[in-house]
PDB file of C-alpha atoms in Angstrom:
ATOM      1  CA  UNK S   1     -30.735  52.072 -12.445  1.00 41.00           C
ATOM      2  CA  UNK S   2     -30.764  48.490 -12.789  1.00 47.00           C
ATOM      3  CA  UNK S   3     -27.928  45.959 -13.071  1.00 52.00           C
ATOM      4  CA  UNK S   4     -27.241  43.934 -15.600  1.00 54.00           C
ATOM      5  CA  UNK S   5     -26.357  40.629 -14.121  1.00 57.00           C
ATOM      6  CA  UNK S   6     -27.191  37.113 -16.024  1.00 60.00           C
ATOM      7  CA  UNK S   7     -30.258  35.011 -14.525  1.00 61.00           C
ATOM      8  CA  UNK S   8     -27.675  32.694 -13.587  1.00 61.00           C
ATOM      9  CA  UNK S   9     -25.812  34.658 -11.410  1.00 60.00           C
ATOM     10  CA  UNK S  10     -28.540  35.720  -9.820  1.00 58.00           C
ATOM     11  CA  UNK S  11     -29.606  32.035  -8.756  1.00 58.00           C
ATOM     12  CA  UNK S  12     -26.188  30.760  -7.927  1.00 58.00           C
ATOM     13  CA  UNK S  13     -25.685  33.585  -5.266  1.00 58.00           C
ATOM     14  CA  UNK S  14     -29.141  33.318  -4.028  1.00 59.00           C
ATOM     15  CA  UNK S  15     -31.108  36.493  -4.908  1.00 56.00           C
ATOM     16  CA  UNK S  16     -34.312  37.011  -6.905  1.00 55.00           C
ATOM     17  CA  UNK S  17     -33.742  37.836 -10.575  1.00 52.00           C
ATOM     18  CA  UNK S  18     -36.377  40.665 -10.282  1.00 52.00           C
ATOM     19  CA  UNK S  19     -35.279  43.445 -12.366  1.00 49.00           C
ATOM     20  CA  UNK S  20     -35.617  46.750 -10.015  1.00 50.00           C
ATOM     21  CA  UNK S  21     -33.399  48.993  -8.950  1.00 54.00           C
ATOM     22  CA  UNK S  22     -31.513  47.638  -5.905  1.00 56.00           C
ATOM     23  CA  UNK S  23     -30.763  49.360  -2.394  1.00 63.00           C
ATOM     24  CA  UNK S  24     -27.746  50.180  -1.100  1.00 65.00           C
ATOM     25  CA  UNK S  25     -28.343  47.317   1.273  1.00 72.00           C
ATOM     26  CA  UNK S  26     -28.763  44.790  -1.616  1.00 75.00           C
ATOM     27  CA  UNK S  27     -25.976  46.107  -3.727  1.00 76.00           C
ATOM     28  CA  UNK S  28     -23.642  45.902  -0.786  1.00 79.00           C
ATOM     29  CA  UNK S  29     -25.309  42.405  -0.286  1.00 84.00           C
ATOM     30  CA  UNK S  30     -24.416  41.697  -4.068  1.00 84.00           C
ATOM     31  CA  UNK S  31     -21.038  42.827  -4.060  1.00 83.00           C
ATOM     32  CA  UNK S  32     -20.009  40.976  -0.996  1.00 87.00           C
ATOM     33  CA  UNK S  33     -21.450  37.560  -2.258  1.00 87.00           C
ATOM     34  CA  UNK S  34     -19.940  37.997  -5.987  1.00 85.00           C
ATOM     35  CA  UNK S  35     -16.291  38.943  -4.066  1.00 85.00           C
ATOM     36  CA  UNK S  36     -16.709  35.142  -2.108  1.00 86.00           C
ATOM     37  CA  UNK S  37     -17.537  33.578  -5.587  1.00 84.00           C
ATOM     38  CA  UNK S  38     -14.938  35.513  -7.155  1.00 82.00           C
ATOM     39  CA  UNK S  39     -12.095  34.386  -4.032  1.00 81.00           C
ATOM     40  CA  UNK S  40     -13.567  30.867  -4.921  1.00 80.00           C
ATOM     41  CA  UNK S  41     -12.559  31.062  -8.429  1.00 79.00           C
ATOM     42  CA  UNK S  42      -9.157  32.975  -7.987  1.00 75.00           C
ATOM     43  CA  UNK S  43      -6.001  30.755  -8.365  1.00 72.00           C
ATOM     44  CA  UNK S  44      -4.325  30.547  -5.242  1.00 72.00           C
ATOM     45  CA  UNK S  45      -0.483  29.630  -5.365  1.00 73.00           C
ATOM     46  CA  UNK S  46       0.255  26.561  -3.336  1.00 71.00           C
ATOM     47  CA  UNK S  47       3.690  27.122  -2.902  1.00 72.00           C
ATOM     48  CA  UNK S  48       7.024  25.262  -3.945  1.00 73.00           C
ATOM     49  CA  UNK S  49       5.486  21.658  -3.202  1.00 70.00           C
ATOM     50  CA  UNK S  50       3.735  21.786  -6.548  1.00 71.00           C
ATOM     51  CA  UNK S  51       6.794  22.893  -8.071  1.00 72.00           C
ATOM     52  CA  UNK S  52       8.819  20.174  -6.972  1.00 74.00           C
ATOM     53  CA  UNK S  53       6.459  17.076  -7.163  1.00 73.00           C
ATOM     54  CA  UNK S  54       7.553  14.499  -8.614  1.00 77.00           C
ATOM     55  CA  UNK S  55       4.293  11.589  -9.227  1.00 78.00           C
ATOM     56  CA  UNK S  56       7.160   8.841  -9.499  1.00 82.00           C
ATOM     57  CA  UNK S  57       9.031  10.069  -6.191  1.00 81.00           C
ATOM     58  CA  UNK S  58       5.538   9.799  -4.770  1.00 79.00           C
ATOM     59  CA  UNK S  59       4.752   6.326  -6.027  1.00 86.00           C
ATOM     60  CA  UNK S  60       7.699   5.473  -4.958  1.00 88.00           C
ATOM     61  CA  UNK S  61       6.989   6.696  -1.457  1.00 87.00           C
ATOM     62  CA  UNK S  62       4.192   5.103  -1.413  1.00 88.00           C
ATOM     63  CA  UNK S  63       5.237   1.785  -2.406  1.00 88.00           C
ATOM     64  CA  UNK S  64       7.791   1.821   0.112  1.00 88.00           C
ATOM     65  CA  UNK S  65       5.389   2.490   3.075  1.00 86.00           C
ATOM     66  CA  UNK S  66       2.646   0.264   1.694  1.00 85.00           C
ATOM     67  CA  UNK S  67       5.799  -2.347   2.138  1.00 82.00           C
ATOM     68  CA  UNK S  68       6.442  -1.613   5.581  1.00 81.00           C
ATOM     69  CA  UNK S  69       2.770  -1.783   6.572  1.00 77.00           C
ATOM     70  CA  UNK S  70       2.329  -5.121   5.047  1.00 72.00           C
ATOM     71  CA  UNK S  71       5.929  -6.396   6.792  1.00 69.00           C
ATOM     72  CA  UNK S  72       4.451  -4.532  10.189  1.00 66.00           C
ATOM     73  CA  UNK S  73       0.636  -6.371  10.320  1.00 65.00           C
ATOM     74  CA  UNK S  74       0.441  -9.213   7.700  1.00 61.00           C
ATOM     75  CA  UNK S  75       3.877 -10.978   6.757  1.00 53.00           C
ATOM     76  CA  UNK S  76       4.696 -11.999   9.941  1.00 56.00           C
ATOM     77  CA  UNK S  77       1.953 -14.031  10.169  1.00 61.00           C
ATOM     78  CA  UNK S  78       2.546 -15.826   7.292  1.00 77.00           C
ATOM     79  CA  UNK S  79       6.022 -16.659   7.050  1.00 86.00           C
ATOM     80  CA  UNK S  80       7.404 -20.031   7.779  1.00 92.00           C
ATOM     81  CA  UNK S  81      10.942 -19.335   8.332  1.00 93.00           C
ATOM     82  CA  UNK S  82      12.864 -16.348   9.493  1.00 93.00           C
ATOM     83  CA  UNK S  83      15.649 -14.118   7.223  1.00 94.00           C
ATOM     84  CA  UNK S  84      18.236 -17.213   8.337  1.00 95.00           C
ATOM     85  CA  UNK S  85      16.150 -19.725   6.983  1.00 95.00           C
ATOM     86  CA  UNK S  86      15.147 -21.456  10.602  1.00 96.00           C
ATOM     87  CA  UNK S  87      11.142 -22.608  11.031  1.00 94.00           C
ATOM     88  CA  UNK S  88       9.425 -19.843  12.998  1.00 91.00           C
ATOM     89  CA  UNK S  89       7.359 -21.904  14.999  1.00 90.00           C
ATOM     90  CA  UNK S  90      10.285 -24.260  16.839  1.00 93.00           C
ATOM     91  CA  UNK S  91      13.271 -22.789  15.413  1.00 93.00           C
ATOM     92  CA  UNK S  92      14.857 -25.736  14.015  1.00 94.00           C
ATOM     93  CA  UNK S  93      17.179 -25.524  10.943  1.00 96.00           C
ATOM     94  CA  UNK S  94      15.345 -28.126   8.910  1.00 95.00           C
ATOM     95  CA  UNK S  95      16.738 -29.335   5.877  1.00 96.00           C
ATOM     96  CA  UNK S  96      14.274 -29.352   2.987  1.00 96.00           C
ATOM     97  CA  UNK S  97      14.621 -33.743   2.449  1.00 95.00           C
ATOM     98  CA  UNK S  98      12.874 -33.391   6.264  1.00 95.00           C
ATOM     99  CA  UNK S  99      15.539 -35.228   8.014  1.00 94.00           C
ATOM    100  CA  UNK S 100      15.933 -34.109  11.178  1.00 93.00           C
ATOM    101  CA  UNK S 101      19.483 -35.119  11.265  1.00 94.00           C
ATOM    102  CA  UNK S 102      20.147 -34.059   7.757  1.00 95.00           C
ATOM    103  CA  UNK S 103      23.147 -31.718   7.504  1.00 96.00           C
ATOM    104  CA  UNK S 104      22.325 -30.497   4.019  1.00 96.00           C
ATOM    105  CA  UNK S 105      21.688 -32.321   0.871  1.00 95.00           C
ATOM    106  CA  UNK S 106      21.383 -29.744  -1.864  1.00 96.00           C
ATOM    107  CA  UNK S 107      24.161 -27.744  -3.939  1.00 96.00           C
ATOM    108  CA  UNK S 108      24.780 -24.434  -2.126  1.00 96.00           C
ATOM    109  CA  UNK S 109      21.608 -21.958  -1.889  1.00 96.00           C
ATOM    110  CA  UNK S 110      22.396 -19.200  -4.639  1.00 96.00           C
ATOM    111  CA  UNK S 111      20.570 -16.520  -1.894  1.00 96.00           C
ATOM    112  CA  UNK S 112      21.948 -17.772   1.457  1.00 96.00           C
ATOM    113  CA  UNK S 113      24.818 -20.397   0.366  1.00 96.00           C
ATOM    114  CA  UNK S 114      22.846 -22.862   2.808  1.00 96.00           C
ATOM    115  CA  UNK S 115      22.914 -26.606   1.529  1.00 97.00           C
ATOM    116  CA  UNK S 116      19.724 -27.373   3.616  1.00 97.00           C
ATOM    117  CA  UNK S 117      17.585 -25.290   1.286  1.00 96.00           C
ATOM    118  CA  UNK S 118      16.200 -27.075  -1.408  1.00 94.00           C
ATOM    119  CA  UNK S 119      15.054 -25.801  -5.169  1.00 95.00           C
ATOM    120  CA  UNK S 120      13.913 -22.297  -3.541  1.00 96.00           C
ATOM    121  CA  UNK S 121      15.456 -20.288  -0.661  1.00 97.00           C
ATOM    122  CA  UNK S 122      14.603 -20.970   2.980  1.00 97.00           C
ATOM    123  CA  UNK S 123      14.830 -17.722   4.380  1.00 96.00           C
ATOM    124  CA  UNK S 124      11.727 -15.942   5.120  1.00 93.00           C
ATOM    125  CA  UNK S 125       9.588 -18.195   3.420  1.00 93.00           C
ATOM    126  CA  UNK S 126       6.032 -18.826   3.236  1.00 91.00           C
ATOM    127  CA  UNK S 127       5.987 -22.233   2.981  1.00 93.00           C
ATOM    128  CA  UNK S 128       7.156 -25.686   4.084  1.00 95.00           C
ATOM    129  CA  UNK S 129       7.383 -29.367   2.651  1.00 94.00           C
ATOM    130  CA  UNK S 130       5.404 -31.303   4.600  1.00 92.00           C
ATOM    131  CA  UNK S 131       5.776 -34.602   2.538  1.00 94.00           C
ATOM    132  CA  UNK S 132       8.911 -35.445   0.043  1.00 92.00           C
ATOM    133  CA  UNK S 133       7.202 -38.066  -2.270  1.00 92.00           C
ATOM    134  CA  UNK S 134       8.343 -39.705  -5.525  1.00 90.00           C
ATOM    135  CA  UNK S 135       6.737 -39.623  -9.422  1.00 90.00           C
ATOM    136  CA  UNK S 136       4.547 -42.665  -8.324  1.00 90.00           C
ATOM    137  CA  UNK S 137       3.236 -40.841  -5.520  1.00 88.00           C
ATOM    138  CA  UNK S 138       5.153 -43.126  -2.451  1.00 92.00           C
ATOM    139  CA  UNK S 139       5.660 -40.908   0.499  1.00 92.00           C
ATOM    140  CA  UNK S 140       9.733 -40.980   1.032  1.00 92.00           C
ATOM    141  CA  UNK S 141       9.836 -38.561   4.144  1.00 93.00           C
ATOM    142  CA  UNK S 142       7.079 -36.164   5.868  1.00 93.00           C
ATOM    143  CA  UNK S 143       7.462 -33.019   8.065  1.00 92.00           C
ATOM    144  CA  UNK S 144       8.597 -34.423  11.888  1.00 92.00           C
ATOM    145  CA  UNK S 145       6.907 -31.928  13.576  1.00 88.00           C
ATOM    146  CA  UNK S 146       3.702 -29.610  13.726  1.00 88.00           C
ATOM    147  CA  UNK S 147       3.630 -26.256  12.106  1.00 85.00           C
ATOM    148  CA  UNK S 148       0.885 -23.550  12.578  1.00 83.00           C
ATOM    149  CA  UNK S 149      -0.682 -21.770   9.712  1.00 73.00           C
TER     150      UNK S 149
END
């Protein structure tokens, strides 16, 4: 007696779609290939991880180690000064008017309470002044010293 199994199936498990009675040896052939495709399509339960995820826990996760790597490999190459505000490549505690003498000539930091940091926070920033210059463009004080990219 022949089965009656769609053309498709018959393709997608790799067997002719001949209609003809089939062998034991085929049929067992047949059965064990539709059982694989069948374990394929069965739900399997992945356990209590699904039931506890949580995508904003994750993101958060994530985040948080993307942070790390980027403190790890690329921000220490590009900070200027360290977390007490102090250049990185002499560690001098430069006031941001470049005077080297300069004991601070701004109001109190609101971050670090420093008076040597000027409109933005010293402490581990990217950046220095190299030149203070007025509106007209006359250069009142430049950067005493060197400092690497």
């Amino acid at each position: 007696k022949c089965m009656d199994i769609p053309k498709s199936l018959y393709q997608q498990i790799g067997l002719n779609c001949h209609c003809f009675p089939l062998r034991h040896s085929e049929s067992a052939q047949l059965f064990q290939k539709l059982e694989k495709q069948l374990k394929f399509l069965a739900f399997q339960n992945p356990g209590p991880q699904v039931a506890d995820f949580n995508p904003e826990t994750r993101q958060q996760k994530k985040k948080a180690y993307m942070s790390q790597m980027k403190q790890k490999f690329f921000y220490e190459f590009t900070k200027k000064y360290d977390k007490h505000g102090r250049l990185l490549c002499n560690d001098t505690d430069l006031c941001d008017c470049l005077e080297i003498d300069c004991l601070g000539c701004f109001y109190p930091c609101p971050k670090c309470n420093s008076n040597k940091c000027g409109p933005e926070c010293r402490c581990n920033r990217k950046w220095v002044y190299d030149t203070i210059e007025t509106e007209a463009g006359d250069v009142i004080s430049e950067l005493p010293f060197f400092v690497p990219d």
